[in-house]
Structures are given as structure tokens and as C-alpha cells.
Short mmCIF file of C-alpha atoms and ligand atoms in Angstrom, two decimals:
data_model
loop_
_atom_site.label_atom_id
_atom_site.label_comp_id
_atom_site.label_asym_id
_atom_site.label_seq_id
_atom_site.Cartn_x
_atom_site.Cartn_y
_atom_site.Cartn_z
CA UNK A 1 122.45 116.90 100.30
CA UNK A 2 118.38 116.38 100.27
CA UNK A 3 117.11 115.34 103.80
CA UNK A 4 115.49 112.12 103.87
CA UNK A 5 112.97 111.02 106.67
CA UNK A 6 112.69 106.97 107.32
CA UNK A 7 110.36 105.05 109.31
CA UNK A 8 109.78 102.01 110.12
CA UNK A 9 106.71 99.81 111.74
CA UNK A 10 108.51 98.54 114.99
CA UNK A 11 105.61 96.32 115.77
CA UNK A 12 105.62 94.47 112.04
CA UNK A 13 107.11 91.07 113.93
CA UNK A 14 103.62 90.44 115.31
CA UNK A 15 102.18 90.06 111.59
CA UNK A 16 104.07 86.62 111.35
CA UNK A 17 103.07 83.76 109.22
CA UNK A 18 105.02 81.66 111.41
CA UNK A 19 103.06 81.97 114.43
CA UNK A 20 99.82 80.33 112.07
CA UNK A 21 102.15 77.85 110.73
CA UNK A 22 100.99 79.37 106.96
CA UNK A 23 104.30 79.22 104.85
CA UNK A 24 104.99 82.90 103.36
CA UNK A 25 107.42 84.88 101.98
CA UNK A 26 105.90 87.74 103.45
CA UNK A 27 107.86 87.35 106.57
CA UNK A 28 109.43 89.78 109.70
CA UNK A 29 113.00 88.61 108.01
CA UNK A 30 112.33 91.11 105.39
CA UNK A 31 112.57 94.27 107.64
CA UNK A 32 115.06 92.65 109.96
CA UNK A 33 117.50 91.85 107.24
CA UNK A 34 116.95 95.91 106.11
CA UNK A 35 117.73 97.22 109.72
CA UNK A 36 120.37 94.82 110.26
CA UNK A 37 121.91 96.24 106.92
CA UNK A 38 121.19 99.78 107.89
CA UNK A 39 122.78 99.32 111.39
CA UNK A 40 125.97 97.58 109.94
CA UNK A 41 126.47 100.05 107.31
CA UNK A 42 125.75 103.16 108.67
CA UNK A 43 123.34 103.78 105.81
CA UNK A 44 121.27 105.98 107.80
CA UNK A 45 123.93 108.61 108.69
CA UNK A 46 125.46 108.42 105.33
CA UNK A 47 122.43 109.44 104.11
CA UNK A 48 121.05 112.58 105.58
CA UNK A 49 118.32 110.67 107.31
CA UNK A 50 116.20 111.14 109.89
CA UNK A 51 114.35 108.25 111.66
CA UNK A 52 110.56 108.89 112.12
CA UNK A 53 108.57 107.45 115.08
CA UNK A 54 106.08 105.25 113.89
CA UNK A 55 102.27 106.20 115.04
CA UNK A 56 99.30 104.15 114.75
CA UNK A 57 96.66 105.02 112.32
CA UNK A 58 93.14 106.39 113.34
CA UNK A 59 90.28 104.09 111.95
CA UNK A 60 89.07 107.29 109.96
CA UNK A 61 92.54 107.50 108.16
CA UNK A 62 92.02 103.79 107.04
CA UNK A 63 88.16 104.74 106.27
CA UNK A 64 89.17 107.29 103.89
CA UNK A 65 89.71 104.28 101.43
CA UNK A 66 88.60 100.88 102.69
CA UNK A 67 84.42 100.34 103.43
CA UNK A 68 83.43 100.42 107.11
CA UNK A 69 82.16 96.48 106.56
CA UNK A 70 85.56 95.41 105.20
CA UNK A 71 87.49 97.39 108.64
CA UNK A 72 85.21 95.72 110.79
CA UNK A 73 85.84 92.17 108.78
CA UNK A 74 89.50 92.61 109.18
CA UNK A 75 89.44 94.24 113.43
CA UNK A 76 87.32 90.90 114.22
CA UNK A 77 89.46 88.22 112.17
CA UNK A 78 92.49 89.61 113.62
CA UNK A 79 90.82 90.18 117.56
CA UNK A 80 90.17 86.40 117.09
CA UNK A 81 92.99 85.11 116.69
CA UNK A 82 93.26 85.54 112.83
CA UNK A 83 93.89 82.70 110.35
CA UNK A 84 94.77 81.86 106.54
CA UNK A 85 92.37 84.13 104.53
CA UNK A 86 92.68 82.70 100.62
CA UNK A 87 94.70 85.24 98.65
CA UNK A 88 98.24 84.54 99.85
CA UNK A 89 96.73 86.24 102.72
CA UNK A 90 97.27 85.64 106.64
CA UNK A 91 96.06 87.16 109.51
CA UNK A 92 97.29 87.03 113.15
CA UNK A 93 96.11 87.87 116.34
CA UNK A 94 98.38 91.23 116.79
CA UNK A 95 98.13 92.07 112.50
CA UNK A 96 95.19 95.11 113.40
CA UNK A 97 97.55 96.81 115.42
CA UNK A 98 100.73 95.87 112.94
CA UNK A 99 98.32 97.15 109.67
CA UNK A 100 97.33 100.47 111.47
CA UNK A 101 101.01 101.57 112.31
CA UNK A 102 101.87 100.43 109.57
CA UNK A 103 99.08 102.89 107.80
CA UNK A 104 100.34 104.96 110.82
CA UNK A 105 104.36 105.04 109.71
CA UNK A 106 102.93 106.15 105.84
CA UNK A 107 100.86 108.74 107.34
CA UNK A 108 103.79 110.36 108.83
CA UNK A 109 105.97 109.79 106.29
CA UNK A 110 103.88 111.82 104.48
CA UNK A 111 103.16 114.63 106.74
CA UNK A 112 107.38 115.11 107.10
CA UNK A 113 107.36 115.45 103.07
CA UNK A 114 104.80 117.84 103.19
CA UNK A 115 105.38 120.22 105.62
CA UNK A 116 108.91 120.28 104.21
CA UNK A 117 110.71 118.68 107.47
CA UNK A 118 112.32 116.43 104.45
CA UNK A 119 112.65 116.47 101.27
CA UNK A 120 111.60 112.98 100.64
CA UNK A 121 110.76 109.69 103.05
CA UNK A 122 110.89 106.07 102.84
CA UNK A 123 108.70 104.47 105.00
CA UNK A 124 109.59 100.41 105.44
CA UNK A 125 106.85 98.84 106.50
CA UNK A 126 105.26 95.26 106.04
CA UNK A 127 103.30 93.54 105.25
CA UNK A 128 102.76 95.42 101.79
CA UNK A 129 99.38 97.33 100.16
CA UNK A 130 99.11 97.33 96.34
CA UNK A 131 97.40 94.48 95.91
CA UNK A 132 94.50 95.34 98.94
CA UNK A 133 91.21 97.03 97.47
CA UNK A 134 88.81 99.26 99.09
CA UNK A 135 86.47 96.15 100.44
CA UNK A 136 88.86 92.92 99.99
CA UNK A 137 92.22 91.59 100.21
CA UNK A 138 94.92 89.75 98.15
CA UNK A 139 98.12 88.73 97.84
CA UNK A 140 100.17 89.12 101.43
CA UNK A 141 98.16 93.13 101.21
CA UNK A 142 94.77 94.01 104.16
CA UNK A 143 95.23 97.90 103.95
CA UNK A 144 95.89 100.05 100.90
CA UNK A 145 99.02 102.08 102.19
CA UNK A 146 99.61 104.14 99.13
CA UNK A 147 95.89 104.47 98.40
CA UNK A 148 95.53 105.90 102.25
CA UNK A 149 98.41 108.42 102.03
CA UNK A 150 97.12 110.19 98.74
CA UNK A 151 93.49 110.72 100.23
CA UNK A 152 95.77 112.06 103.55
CA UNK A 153 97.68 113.91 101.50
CA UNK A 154 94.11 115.24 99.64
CA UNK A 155 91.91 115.83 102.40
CA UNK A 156 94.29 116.87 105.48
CA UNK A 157 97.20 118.27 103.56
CA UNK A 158 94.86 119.96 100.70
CA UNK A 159 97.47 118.56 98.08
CA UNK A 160 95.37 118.37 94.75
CA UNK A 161 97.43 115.80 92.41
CA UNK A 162 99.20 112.54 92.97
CA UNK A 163 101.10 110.32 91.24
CA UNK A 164 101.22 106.90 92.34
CA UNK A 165 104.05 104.70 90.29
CA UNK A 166 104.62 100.84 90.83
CA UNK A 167 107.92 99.49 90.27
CA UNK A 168 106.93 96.00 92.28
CA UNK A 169 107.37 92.64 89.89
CA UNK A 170 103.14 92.83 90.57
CA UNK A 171 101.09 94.70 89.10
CA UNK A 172 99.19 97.76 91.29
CA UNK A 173 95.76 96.40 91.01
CA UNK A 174 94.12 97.11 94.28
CA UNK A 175 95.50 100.88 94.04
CA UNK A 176 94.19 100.81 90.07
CA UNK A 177 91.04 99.83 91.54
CA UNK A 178 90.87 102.29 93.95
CA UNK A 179 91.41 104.75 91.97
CA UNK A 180 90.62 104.41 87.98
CA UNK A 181 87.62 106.36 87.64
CA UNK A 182 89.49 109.28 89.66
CA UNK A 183 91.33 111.87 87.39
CA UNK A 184 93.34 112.98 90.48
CA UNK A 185 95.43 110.49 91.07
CA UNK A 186 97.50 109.04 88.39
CA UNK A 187 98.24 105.23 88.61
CA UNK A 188 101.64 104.00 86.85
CA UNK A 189 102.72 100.61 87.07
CA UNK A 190 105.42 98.19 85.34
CA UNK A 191 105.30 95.41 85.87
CA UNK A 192 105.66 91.56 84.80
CA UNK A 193 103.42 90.44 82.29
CA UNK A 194 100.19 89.30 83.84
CA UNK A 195 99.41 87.10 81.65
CA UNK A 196 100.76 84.25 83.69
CA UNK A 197 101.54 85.98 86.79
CA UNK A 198 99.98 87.30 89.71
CA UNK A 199 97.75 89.10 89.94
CA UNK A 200 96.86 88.39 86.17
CA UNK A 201 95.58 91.94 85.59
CA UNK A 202 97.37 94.99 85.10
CA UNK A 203 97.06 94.55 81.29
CA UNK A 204 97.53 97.43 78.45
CA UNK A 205 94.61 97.92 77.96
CA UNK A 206 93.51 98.81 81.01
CA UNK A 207 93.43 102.85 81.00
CA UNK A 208 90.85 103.72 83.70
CA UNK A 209 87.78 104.68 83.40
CA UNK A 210 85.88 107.81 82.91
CA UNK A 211 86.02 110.94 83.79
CA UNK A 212 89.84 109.48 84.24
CA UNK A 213 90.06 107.24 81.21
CA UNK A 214 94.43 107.63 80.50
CA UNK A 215 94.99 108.19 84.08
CA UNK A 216 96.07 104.71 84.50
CA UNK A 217 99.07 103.37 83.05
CA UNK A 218 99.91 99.68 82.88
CA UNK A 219 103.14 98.36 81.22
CA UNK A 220 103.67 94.67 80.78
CA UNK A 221 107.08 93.77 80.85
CA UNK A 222 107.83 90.58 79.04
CA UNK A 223 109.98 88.32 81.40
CA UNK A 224 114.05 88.79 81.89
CA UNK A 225 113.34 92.48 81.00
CA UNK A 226 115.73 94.91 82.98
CA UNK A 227 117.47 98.28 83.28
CA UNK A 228 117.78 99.30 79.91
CA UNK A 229 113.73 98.63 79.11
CA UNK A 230 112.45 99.79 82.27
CA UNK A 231 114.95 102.93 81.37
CA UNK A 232 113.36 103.42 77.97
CA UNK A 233 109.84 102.71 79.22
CA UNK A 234 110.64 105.92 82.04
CA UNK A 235 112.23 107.92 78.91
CA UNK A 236 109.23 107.37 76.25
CA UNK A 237 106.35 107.42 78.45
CA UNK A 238 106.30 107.17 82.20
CA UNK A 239 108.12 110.66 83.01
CA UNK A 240 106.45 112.47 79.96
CA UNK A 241 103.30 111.28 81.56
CA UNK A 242 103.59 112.40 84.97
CA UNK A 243 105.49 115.69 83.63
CA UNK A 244 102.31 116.91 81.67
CA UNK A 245 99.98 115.37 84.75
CA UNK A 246 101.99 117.82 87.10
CA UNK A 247 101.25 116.40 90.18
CA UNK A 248 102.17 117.35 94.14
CA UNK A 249 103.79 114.56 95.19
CA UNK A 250 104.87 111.29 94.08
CA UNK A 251 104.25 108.06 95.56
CA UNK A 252 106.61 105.31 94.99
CA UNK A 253 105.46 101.75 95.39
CA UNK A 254 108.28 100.39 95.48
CA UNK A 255 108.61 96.51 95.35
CA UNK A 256 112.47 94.58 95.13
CA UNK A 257 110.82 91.52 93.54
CA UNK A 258 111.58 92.81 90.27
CA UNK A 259 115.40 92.50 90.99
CA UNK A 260 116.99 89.97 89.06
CA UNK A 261 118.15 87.61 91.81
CA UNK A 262 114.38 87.54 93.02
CA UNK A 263 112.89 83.58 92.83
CA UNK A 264 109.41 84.43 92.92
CA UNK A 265 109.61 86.78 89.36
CA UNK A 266 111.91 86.83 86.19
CA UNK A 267 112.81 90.45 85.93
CA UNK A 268 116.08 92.06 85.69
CA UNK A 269 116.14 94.81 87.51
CA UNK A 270 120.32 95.55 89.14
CA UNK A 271 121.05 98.06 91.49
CA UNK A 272 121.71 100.22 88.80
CA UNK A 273 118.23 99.78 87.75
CA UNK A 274 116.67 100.69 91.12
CA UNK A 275 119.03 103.65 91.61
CA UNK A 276 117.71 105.09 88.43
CA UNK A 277 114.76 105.01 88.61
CA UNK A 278 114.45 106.56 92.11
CA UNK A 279 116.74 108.95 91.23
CA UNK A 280 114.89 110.05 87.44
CA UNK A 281 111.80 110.28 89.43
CA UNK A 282 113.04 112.10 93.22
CA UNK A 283 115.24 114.26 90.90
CA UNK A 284 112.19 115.98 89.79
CA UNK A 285 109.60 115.04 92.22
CA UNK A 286 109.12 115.46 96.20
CA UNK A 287 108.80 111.75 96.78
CA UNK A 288 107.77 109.33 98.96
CA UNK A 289 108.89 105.63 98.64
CA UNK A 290 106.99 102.48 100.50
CA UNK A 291 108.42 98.93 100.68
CA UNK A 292 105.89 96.68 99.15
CA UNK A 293 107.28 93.01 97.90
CA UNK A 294 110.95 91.86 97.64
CA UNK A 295 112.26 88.63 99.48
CA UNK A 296 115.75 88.11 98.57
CA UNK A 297 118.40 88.11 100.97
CA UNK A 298 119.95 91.40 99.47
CA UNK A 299 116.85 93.28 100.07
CA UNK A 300 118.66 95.29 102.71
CA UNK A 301 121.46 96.61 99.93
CA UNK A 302 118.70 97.22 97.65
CA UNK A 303 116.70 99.77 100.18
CA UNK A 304 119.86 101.08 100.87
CA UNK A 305 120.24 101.49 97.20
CA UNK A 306 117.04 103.47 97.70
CA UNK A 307 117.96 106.30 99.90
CA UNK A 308 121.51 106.63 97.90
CA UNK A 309 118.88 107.94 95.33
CA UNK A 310 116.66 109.73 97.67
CA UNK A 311 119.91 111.32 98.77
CA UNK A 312 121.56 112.43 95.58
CA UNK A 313 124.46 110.07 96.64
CA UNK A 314 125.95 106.87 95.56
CA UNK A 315 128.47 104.88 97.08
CA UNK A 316 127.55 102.03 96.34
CA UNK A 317 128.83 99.79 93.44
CA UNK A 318 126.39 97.06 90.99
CA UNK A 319 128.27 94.52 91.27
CA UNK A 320 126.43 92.06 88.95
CA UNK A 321 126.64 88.63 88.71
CA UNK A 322 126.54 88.61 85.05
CA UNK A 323 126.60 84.61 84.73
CA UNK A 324 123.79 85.13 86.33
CA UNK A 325 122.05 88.17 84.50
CA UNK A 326 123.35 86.95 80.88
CA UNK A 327 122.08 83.15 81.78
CA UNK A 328 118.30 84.20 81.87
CA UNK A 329 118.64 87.08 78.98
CA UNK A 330 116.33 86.22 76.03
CA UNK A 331 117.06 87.71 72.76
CA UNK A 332 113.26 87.59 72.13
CA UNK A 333 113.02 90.22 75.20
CA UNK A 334 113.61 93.28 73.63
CA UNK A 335 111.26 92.60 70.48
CA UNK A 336 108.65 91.58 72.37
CA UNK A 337 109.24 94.78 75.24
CA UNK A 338 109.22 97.24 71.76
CA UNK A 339 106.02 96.33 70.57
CA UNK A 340 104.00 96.20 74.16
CA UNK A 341 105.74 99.97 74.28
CA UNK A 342 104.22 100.78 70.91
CA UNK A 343 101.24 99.31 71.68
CA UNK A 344 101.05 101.39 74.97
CA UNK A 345 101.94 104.51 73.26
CA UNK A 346 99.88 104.33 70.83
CA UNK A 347 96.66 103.99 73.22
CA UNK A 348 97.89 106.24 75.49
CA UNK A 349 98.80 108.95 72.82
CA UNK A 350 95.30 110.14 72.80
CA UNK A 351 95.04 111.39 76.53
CA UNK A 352 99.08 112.49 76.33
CA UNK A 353 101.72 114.18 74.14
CA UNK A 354 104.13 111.30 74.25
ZN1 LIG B 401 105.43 91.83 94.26
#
């Protein structure tokens, strides 16, 4: 059985919209309801896990992404007291210290990975980081968590490639950002159509820029689209892709909102659908995994869902609420999910054999 190492940010309950009085669905409740799953379940044990102690970032390990003026923007907002930022975003008087362990818990999620302590990790931390870019940020997101870890994983661990995938209902637009001129790091992410969802980009045709023009990938998947289309879109493009890119390590941003209980997006993903993908991608990859969106109740089954993957195991069944799957299906789904995979192929079939 693979080894696992899992961390958490133990501090995360101090980055609380409640204590502002902004409503959020970014909210402590997400992490408790995964350790309260964890701890009821024995997940942990039944997984060949380790837990990890969460450390607090240096303000160099931050500064390896994010601009000195943007640090000092957020260290001041939050020393004050904090407040509602614009974005979806909130601040509170304790988030500096929450956002650097939770930079912190990535960090060392990381180094376990790849020093070979474990084979993989799954760090849980809030609030999430795909949508923060190097000098602002958006939607619930302050500090780029995946963004930090591959420049760790460049400059202390002297690891050359990453991937970085995105399997949140968002698109990955402040880690495209970070990165889309960089042919290092290749940036994957499927996603909801952005047409007339947050963050409305993340489109096709955006492929990075050069001397890494095809080194970002964005799939828009067209609303109630689920395990078989994020299956074929792994199958036809996303594994070919990272298979001829060759990289270190993989980092897994890995959001729940795209399951297909979640209120705030209309994907499909089941259980089945998150335990496949991990496991097509950790299968073949030393992986990391970090908890960006998801805020349904069963967020704690679907993490757990997670490290069945990471594991090699499964115990668990999908037990589907099909009423609820089949009431949402629309037949236009698939037709419109081939042609935005044609359409993807076709520009990406210039920078890769797929
Ligand atoms: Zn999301």
C-alpha cells in the first residue's frame, strides 16, 4: 500500500467570515466537517497515512510568487483588523498567520513527497489559492498555494518540471497567470464553462504565452457534464499531455465543487468520478493533492474518497442519487462537450501528439 502524508492548517478557524459578519461559503465548517469524517471513520488509519505538523511559511517562501507590495498589502489589512476586500474576498484579523501555515502545511507536504517520506500528500487547508495572482486577489484565494509549492519544489528541491492540474468547478486563473509564459510548469484545468461563471476566463483558447505557448490547457466543460466526459477529456488529452511533458511531480488542485450535489456549480462529478481521476493521475505520478473549493456537506466523504485513490484502495461505495444525477442530465451535454474537445485538440495538436 503507497504511504500517504496529510496535513492540515490547525489554525484555519481564525480565517472566519463570521467573525466580519461577510456571508461566505468559504467557511471553517469545511475542514471541520473533513476531520470530523476522518475521525469517525478511521479514514486516516485505513489509509496508510501519516499526519504532518503544519509549519508556518517564511515570507521568502510566499515571495517566491507574490510581489513584495502585494505581501505587505495583505500583512497590514489583516494586522488591522482585516475587512471585506471585493472579490468574494475577506480578510480577518488572525488570516496572515492562517494564509502562511497554510502556505506552511503545502510546503511540507511537499518536502515529505520529495524526499520520499511518502509517496504522495494531501494537504487540507483553507481558505483556497487558484484563483490568487502574483499581486492581487479573488474569489475566497490571498496566497497562491500551488503556485508557491512548484517554485519550492524548483528552487529548494531542484525539481525541474511540474504539472499543475485543476479539477475545481473554477477555472485555475491566478495559477495560469502565474505561470503562462513559463514552459516549466504545465497548467491543466477543467473546468465549468466560463462563459457565465466565475471567474469568466479559463477559455480554449487560452494556451499561454511564449516561450510556453501549449503549456496551458483549459477545458470548458459545458454544464451537467460528469464522469464519463471528464474520463474521456483525461483519456484524449489531459494524460497524453502531461505523459509527453514528463514532469517531476504533479500538483493536484483539487476542488469538490464540481461534484454533482454542489449548489454553487452544475457539474457532475460522483465519487466515482473523483476516485478516477486521482487514481489515473497518482497511478502514474508522485502526487500532491490541495483542497481548494467544495462546500457541500459530503465534502468529508469526498476527501476521503481522495486518499482511497492516493492509497490504491477503495472501500468505499458511489452511492448515487440518480433522481438526482438523471434530473439535471442534458442530452445536449455530450454534443456540446465533443466539439469543445475537438476544438481543444485541434489547437493543442500543434504543441502535442494527441
Ligand atoms: Zn471552485
Amino acid at each position: 500500500m503507497r504511504s500517504i502524508g496529510v496535513i492540515f492548517n490547525t489554525n484555519h478557524e481564525l480565517h472566519d467570515y463570521m467573525l466580519k459578519g461577510f456571508p461566505s461559503p468559504e467557511s471553517p465548517v469545511r475542514l471541520q466537517r473533513i476531520m470530523q469524517h476522518f475521525r469517525d471513520n478511521k479514514v486516516l488509519e485505513n489509509n496508510n497515512c501519516k499526519v504532518l505538523n503544519p509549519v508556518s511559511a517564511s515570507v521568502q517562501d510566499v515571495l517566491r510568487v507574490h510581489t513584495m507590495d502585494y505581501f505587505s498589502f495583505v500583512q497590514l489589512c489583516s494586522l488591522k483588523g482585516g475587512g471585506w476586500l471585493g472579490n468574494d474576498t475577506y480578510l480577518c484579523e488572525g488570516s496572515l498567520e492562517v494564509l502562511l501555515q497554510a502556505v506552511g502545511s503545502v510546503l511540507e507536504a511537499g518536502k515529505a513527497v520529495a524526499t520520499g517520506e511518502h509517496d504522495h500528500a494531501f494537504a487540507l487547508i483553507r481558505p483556497p489559492g487558484h484563483h490568487a495572482y502574483a499581486d492581487h486577489y479573488s474569489g475566497f484565494c490571498v496566497f497562491n498555494n500551488a503556485a508557491v509549492l512548484a517554485r519550492y519544489l524548483q528552487q529548494v528541491r531542484s525539481y525541474s518540471k511540474i504539472a499543475i492540474v485543476n479539477i475545481d468547478a473554477h477555472a485555475s486563473d491566478g495559477t495560469q497567470d502565474i505561470f503562462n509564459a513559463d514552459p516549466s510548469v504545465l497548467c491543466i484545468s477543467v473546468h465549468q464553462d466560463p462563459s457565465h461563471f466565475y471567474p469568466f476566463k479559463g477559455f480554449i483558447r487560452e494556451i499561454g504565452f511564449m516561450p510556453a505557448v501549449g503549456y496551458t490547457l483549459n477545458m470548458e466543460m459545458p454544464p451537467e457534464a460528469g464522469n464519463s466526459e471528464y474520463f474521456i477529456f483525461f483519456e484524449e488529452i489531459g494524460l497524453k499531455v502531461i505523459e509527453q511533458f514528463c514532469p517531476d511531480i504533479v500538483i493536484l488542485e483539487c476542488g469538490f465543487d464540481s461534484y454533482y450535489k454542489e449548489g454553487l456549480s452544475k457539474l457532475n462529478l460522483t465519487m466515482d468520478g473523483y476516485y478516477g481521476i486521482v487514481s489515473s493521475i497518482s497511478s502514474k505520478w508522485r502526487t500532491i493533492v490541495l483542497l481548494e473549493g467544495g462546500y457541500h456537506d459530503d465534502i468529508g466523504l469526498l476527501a476521503d474518497m481522495v486518499l482511497q485513490a492516493l492509497s490504491g484502495n477503495r472501500y468505499t461505495k458511489d452511492e448515487v442519487d440518480q433522481m438526482h444525477l438523471l434530473a439535471s442530465r442534458q442530452s445536449s451535454c455530450r454534443r456540446i462537450f465533443e466539439s469543445k474537445l475537438n476544438e481543444l485538440k485541434t489547437l493543442m495538436s500543434s504543441y502535442w501528439e494527441i
